[in-house]
Amino acid sequence: MEQIVNKVAESGIITLDLALFIGLDDVAVFDLKPFLFREMILREKDYRAALQTYDWQQYEGKQVAMLCSADAIVPVWAYMLAATYLQPVAASVYYGTPEELSKVLMNRRINEIDINEYIDKRVVIKGCGDTPIPEAAYVAIAQHLRPVVKSLMYGEPCSTVPIYKKR
């Protein structure tokens, strides 16, 4: 009787699932819109007073995306001032949408991957799954691993698209 051999398991290919780097953060939004007079104008004195009495603890330990959802011209110092209130309580503060912040955090986690375990290895970046992965994640992982891997592929170990091979 012929023994079935799992060639994929014996190939030494490492599969990396980028879904492990997505959505791990508690992202909150700080919107300047409620601080604007008639959702159009920032009055400095009123803004400063409102920030002093605002409940900042709701952002405790969270990744905060700061933005203004109103179509208003907001001076740069207004964002800076809000950031000084958020900094002591939030895990981090980012200017932009929650989606942009999620991409930044995901890229940060990808760049924190210890590349030593991938030196001269054959790596497949998983391409199919239930979690949607932004293209930015694939670009980040390719940049991060390319300098050290023997080969980089996309897909599943049984069916891959070659991306890079060390010569």
PDB file of C-alpha atoms in Angstrom:
ATOM      1  CA  MET A   1       0.000   0.000   0.000  1.00  0.00           C
ATOM      2  CA  GLU A   2       1.353   3.408  -0.994  1.00  0.00           C
ATOM      3  CA  GLN A   3       1.805   5.901   1.844  1.00  0.00           C
ATOM      4  CA  ILE A   4       0.337   9.374   1.338  1.00  0.00           C
ATOM      5  CA  VAL A   5       2.956  12.060   1.801  1.00  0.00           C
ATOM      6  CA  ASN A   6       2.022  15.643   2.620  1.00  0.00           C
ATOM      7  CA  LYS A   7       4.526  17.483   0.464  1.00  0.00           C
ATOM      8  CA  VAL A   8       3.299  20.870   1.655  1.00  0.00           C
ATOM      9  CA  ALA A   9       4.012  19.983   5.290  1.00  0.00           C
ATOM     10  CA  GLU A  10       7.463  18.675   4.367  1.00  0.00           C
ATOM     11  CA  SER A  11       8.352  21.703   2.237  1.00  0.00           C
ATOM     12  CA  GLY A  12       9.342  23.888   5.188  1.00  0.00           C
ATOM     13  CA  ILE A  13       7.082  26.658   3.960  1.00  0.00           C
ATOM     14  CA  ILE A  14       5.942  29.086   6.650  1.00  0.00           C
ATOM     15  CA  THR A  15       2.426  30.463   6.231  1.00  0.00           C
ATOM     16  CA  LEU A  16       1.791  33.939   7.603  1.00  0.00           C
ATOM     17  CA  ASP A  17      -1.831  35.042   8.047  1.00  0.00           C
ATOM     18  CA  LEU A  18      -2.154  38.831   8.017  1.00  0.00           C
ATOM     19  CA  ALA A  19      -5.590  38.535   9.657  1.00  0.00           C
ATOM     20  CA  LEU A  20      -3.651  38.106  12.906  1.00  0.00           C
ATOM     21  CA  PHE A  21      -2.556  41.744  12.611  1.00  0.00           C
ATOM     22  CA  ILE A  22      -5.974  43.258  11.882  1.00  0.00           C
ATOM     23  CA  GLY A  23      -8.530  44.680  14.280  1.00  0.00           C
ATOM     24  CA  LEU A  24      -6.655  44.064  17.500  1.00  0.00           C
ATOM     25  CA  ASP A  25      -7.077  47.608  18.735  1.00  0.00           C
ATOM     26  CA  ASP A  26      -9.804  49.470  20.530  1.00  0.00           C
ATOM     27  CA  VAL A  27     -10.172  52.456  18.176  1.00  0.00           C
ATOM     28  CA  ALA A  28     -12.170  55.505  19.266  1.00  0.00           C
ATOM     29  CA  VAL A  29     -12.947  58.771  17.494  1.00  0.00           C
ATOM     30  CA  PHE A  30     -12.465  62.284  18.807  1.00  0.00           C
ATOM     31  CA  ASP A  31     -14.479  64.590  16.552  1.00  0.00           C
ATOM     32  CA  LEU A  32     -14.056  68.362  16.795  1.00  0.00           C
ATOM     33  CA  LYS A  33     -17.444  68.991  15.188  1.00  0.00           C
ATOM     34  CA  PRO A  34     -19.378  69.274  18.499  1.00  0.00           C
ATOM     35  CA  PHE A  35     -16.915  71.941  19.665  1.00  0.00           C
ATOM     36  CA  LEU A  36     -17.648  74.255  16.732  1.00  0.00           C
ATOM     37  CA  PHE A  37     -20.072  77.153  16.875  1.00  0.00           C
ATOM     38  CA  ARG A  38     -22.887  76.271  14.435  1.00  0.00           C
ATOM     39  CA  GLU A  39     -20.639  73.449  13.183  1.00  0.00           C
ATOM     40  CA  MET A  40     -18.640  76.021  11.232  1.00  0.00           C
ATOM     41  CA  ILE A  41     -16.481  78.196  13.453  1.00  0.00           C
ATOM     42  CA  LEU A  42     -14.023  77.415  16.196  1.00  0.00           C
ATOM     43  CA  ARG A  43     -14.138  80.003  18.946  1.00  0.00           C
ATOM     44  CA  GLU A  44     -10.895  79.721  20.874  1.00  0.00           C
ATOM     45  CA  LYS A  45     -12.179  80.757  24.303  1.00  0.00           C
ATOM     46  CA  ASP A  46     -15.232  78.447  24.107  1.00  0.00           C
ATOM     47  CA  TYR A  47     -13.150  75.594  22.726  1.00  0.00           C
ATOM     48  CA  ARG A  48     -10.573  75.826  25.504  1.00  0.00           C
ATOM     49  CA  ALA A  49     -13.314  75.927  28.147  1.00  0.00           C
ATOM     50  CA  ALA A  50     -15.100  72.927  26.612  1.00  0.00           C
ATOM     51  CA  LEU A  51     -11.908  70.862  26.486  1.00  0.00           C
ATOM     52  CA  GLN A  52     -11.267  71.533  30.183  1.00  0.00           C
ATOM     53  CA  THR A  53     -14.641  70.089  31.205  1.00  0.00           C
ATOM     54  CA  TYR A  54     -14.761  67.263  28.650  1.00  0.00           C
ATOM     55  CA  ASP A  55     -14.776  63.629  29.845  1.00  0.00           C
ATOM     56  CA  TRP A  56     -11.411  62.396  28.575  1.00  0.00           C
ATOM     57  CA  GLN A  57     -11.586  59.112  30.510  1.00  0.00           C
ATOM     58  CA  GLN A  58     -13.767  57.604  27.777  1.00  0.00           C
ATOM     59  CA  TYR A  59     -10.547  57.349  25.739  1.00  0.00           C
ATOM     60  CA  GLU A  60      -8.620  55.489  28.453  1.00  0.00           C
ATOM     61  CA  GLY A  61      -6.222  53.018  26.806  1.00  0.00           C
ATOM     62  CA  LYS A  62      -7.763  53.438  23.353  1.00  0.00           C
ATOM     63  CA  GLN A  63      -6.218  54.237  20.011  1.00  0.00           C
ATOM     64  CA  VAL A  64      -7.816  57.564  19.092  1.00  0.00           C
ATOM     65  CA  ALA A  65      -8.508  58.851  15.596  1.00  0.00           C
ATOM     66  CA  MET A  66      -8.894  62.632  15.714  1.00  0.00           C
ATOM     67  CA  LEU A  67     -10.834  64.414  12.984  1.00  0.00           C
ATOM     68  CA  CYS A  68     -13.440  67.053  12.233  1.00  0.00           C
ATOM     69  CA  SER A  69     -16.479  65.617  10.455  1.00  0.00           C
ATOM     70  CA  ALA A  70     -17.873  69.073   9.714  1.00  0.00           C
ATOM     71  CA  ASP A  71     -16.898  70.930   6.571  1.00  0.00           C
ATOM     72  CA  ALA A  72     -15.107  73.652   8.499  1.00  0.00           C
ATOM     73  CA  ILE A  73     -11.701  75.242   8.527  1.00  0.00           C
ATOM     74  CA  VAL A  74     -10.087  74.193  11.793  1.00  0.00           C
ATOM     75  CA  PRO A  75      -6.785  75.760  12.809  1.00  0.00           C
ATOM     76  CA  VAL A  76      -3.941  73.306  13.341  1.00  0.00           C
ATOM     77  CA  TRP A  77      -3.438  74.399  16.949  1.00  0.00           C
ATOM     78  CA  ALA A  78      -6.966  73.137  17.762  1.00  0.00           C
ATOM     79  CA  TYR A  79      -5.911  69.558  16.983  1.00  0.00           C
ATOM     80  CA  MET A  80      -2.686  70.050  18.903  1.00  0.00           C
ATOM     81  CA  LEU A  81      -4.580  71.308  21.944  1.00  0.00           C
ATOM     82  CA  ALA A  82      -6.971  68.342  21.915  1.00  0.00           C
ATOM     83  CA  ALA A  83      -3.992  65.990  21.548  1.00  0.00           C
ATOM     84  CA  THR A  84      -2.488  67.370  24.769  1.00  0.00           C
ATOM     85  CA  TYR A  85      -5.649  66.337  26.609  1.00  0.00           C
ATOM     86  CA  LEU A  86      -5.806  62.922  24.944  1.00  0.00           C
ATOM     87  CA  GLN A  87      -2.129  62.019  25.315  1.00  0.00           C
ATOM     88  CA  PRO A  88      -2.192  61.220  29.052  1.00  0.00           C
ATOM     89  CA  VAL A  89      -5.174  58.843  28.758  1.00  0.00           C
ATOM     90  CA  ALA A  90      -5.166  57.370  25.246  1.00  0.00           C
ATOM     91  CA  ALA A  91      -2.818  54.629  24.059  1.00  0.00           C
ATOM     92  CA  SER A  92      -2.106  56.783  20.990  1.00  0.00           C
ATOM     93  CA  VAL A  93      -3.560  59.721  19.093  1.00  0.00           C
ATOM     94  CA  TYR A  94      -3.662  59.917  15.310  1.00  0.00           C
ATOM     95  CA  TYR A  95      -5.050  62.600  13.008  1.00  0.00           C
ATOM     96  CA  GLY A  96      -7.290  60.889  10.476  1.00  0.00           C
ATOM     97  CA  THR A  97     -10.186  58.493  10.117  1.00  0.00           C
ATOM     98  CA  PRO A  98     -10.554  55.298  12.163  1.00  0.00           C
ATOM     99  CA  GLU A  99      -9.878  53.314   8.976  1.00  0.00           C
ATOM    100  CA  GLU A 100      -6.623  55.181   8.386  1.00  0.00           C
ATOM    101  CA  LEU A 101      -5.623  54.658  12.009  1.00  0.00           C
ATOM    102  CA  SER A 102      -6.347  50.937  11.753  1.00  0.00           C
ATOM    103  CA  LYS A 103      -4.011  50.724   8.739  1.00  0.00           C
ATOM    104  CA  VAL A 104      -1.281  52.623  10.603  1.00  0.00           C
ATOM    105  CA  LEU A 105      -1.594  50.317  13.618  1.00  0.00           C
ATOM    106  CA  MET A 106      -1.575  47.227  11.407  1.00  0.00           C
ATOM    107  CA  ASN A 107       1.552  48.452   9.597  1.00  0.00           C
ATOM    108  CA  ARG A 108       3.174  49.136  12.964  1.00  0.00           C
ATOM    109  CA  ARG A 109       2.445  45.561  14.103  1.00  0.00           C
ATOM    110  CA  ILE A 110       3.787  44.161  10.823  1.00  0.00           C
ATOM    111  CA  ASN A 111       6.981  46.187  11.197  1.00  0.00           C
ATOM    112  CA  GLU A 112       7.386  44.810  14.725  1.00  0.00           C
ATOM    113  CA  ILE A 113       7.512  41.223  13.421  1.00  0.00           C
ATOM    114  CA  ASP A 114      10.853  39.672  14.351  1.00  0.00           C
ATOM    115  CA  ILE A 115      12.395  39.023  10.944  1.00  0.00           C
ATOM    116  CA  ASN A 116      15.018  36.701  12.443  1.00  0.00           C
ATOM    117  CA  GLU A 117      12.591  33.780  12.353  1.00  0.00           C
ATOM    118  CA  TYR A 118      12.130  34.297   8.604  1.00  0.00           C
ATOM    119  CA  ILE A 119      15.790  34.472   7.556  1.00  0.00           C
ATOM    120  CA  ASP A 120      16.332  32.244   4.495  1.00  0.00           C
ATOM    121  CA  LYS A 121      12.850  30.735   4.852  1.00  0.00           C
ATOM    122  CA  ARG A 122      10.176  30.152   2.266  1.00  0.00           C
ATOM    123  CA  VAL A 123       7.171  32.250   3.314  1.00  0.00           C
ATOM    124  CA  VAL A 124       3.624  32.263   1.998  1.00  0.00           C
ATOM    125  CA  ILE A 125       1.436  35.223   2.849  1.00  0.00           C
ATOM    126  CA  LYS A 126      -2.040  33.768   3.210  1.00  0.00           C
ATOM    127  CA  GLY A 127      -4.296  35.148   0.531  1.00  0.00           C
ATOM    128  CA  CYS A 128      -7.739  33.802   1.319  1.00  0.00           C
ATOM    129  CA  GLY A 129      -9.761  34.107   4.468  1.00  0.00           C
ATOM    130  CA  ASP A 130     -12.836  35.498   6.145  1.00  0.00           C
ATOM    131  CA  THR A 131     -11.151  38.729   7.272  1.00  0.00           C
ATOM    132  CA  PRO A 132     -10.718  41.389   4.583  1.00  0.00           C
ATOM    133  CA  ILE A 133      -7.073  42.463   4.463  1.00  0.00           C
ATOM    134  CA  PRO A 134      -6.202  45.911   3.098  1.00  0.00           C
ATOM    135  CA  GLU A 135      -3.678  46.053   0.291  1.00  0.00           C
ATOM    136  CA  ALA A 136      -1.485  48.206   2.533  1.00  0.00           C
ATOM    137  CA  ALA A 137      -0.864  45.152   4.732  1.00  0.00           C
ATOM    138  CA  TYR A 138       0.444  43.112   1.804  1.00  0.00           C
ATOM    139  CA  VAL A 139       2.732  45.934   0.740  1.00  0.00           C
ATOM    140  CA  ALA A 140       4.021  46.328   4.320  1.00  0.00           C
ATOM    141  CA  ILE A 141       4.734  42.623   4.807  1.00  0.00           C
ATOM    142  CA  ALA A 142       6.501  42.376   1.434  1.00  0.00           C
ATOM    143  CA  GLN A 143       8.736  45.311   2.339  1.00  0.00           C
ATOM    144  CA  HIS A 144       9.418  43.933   5.810  1.00  0.00           C
ATOM    145  CA  LEU A 145      10.270  40.348   4.830  1.00  0.00           C
ATOM    146  CA  ARG A 146      11.878  40.708   1.390  1.00  0.00           C
ATOM    147  CA  PRO A 147      15.359  41.567   2.710  1.00  0.00           C
ATOM    148  CA  VAL A 148      15.626  38.292   4.671  1.00  0.00           C
ATOM    149  CA  VAL A 149      13.466  35.548   3.140  1.00  0.00           C
ATOM    150  CA  LYS A 150      14.596  32.905   0.678  1.00  0.00           C
ATOM    151  CA  SER A 151      11.296  33.276  -1.151  1.00  0.00           C
ATOM    152  CA  LEU A 152       8.047  35.140  -0.681  1.00  0.00           C
ATOM    153  CA  MET A 153       4.769  33.867  -2.077  1.00  0.00           C
ATOM    154  CA  TYR A 154       1.097  34.803  -1.954  1.00  0.00           C
ATOM    155  CA  GLY A 155      -1.846  32.432  -1.619  1.00  0.00           C
ATOM    156  CA  GLU A 156      -1.971  29.019   0.040  1.00  0.00           C
ATOM    157  CA  PRO A 157       0.951  26.573   0.369  1.00  0.00           C
ATOM    158  CA  CYS A 158      -0.695  24.235  -2.179  1.00  0.00           C
ATOM    159  CA  SER A 159      -1.279  27.028  -4.704  1.00  0.00           C
ATOM    160  CA  THR A 160       0.962  30.079  -4.550  1.00  0.00           C
ATOM    161  CA  VAL A 161       1.868  33.068  -6.658  1.00  0.00           C
ATOM    162  CA  PRO A 162       5.613  33.726  -6.490  1.00  0.00           C
ATOM    163  CA  ILE A 163       6.430  37.259  -5.364  1.00  0.00           C
ATOM    164  CA  TYR A 164      10.166  37.212  -4.674  1.00  0.00           C
ATOM    165  CA  LYS A 165      12.992  34.690  -4.808  1.00  0.00           C
ATOM    166  CA  LYS A 166      16.504  35.344  -3.545  1.00  0.00           C
ATOM    167  CA  ARG A 167      19.114  34.732  -6.223  1.00  0.00           C
TER     168      ARG A 167
END
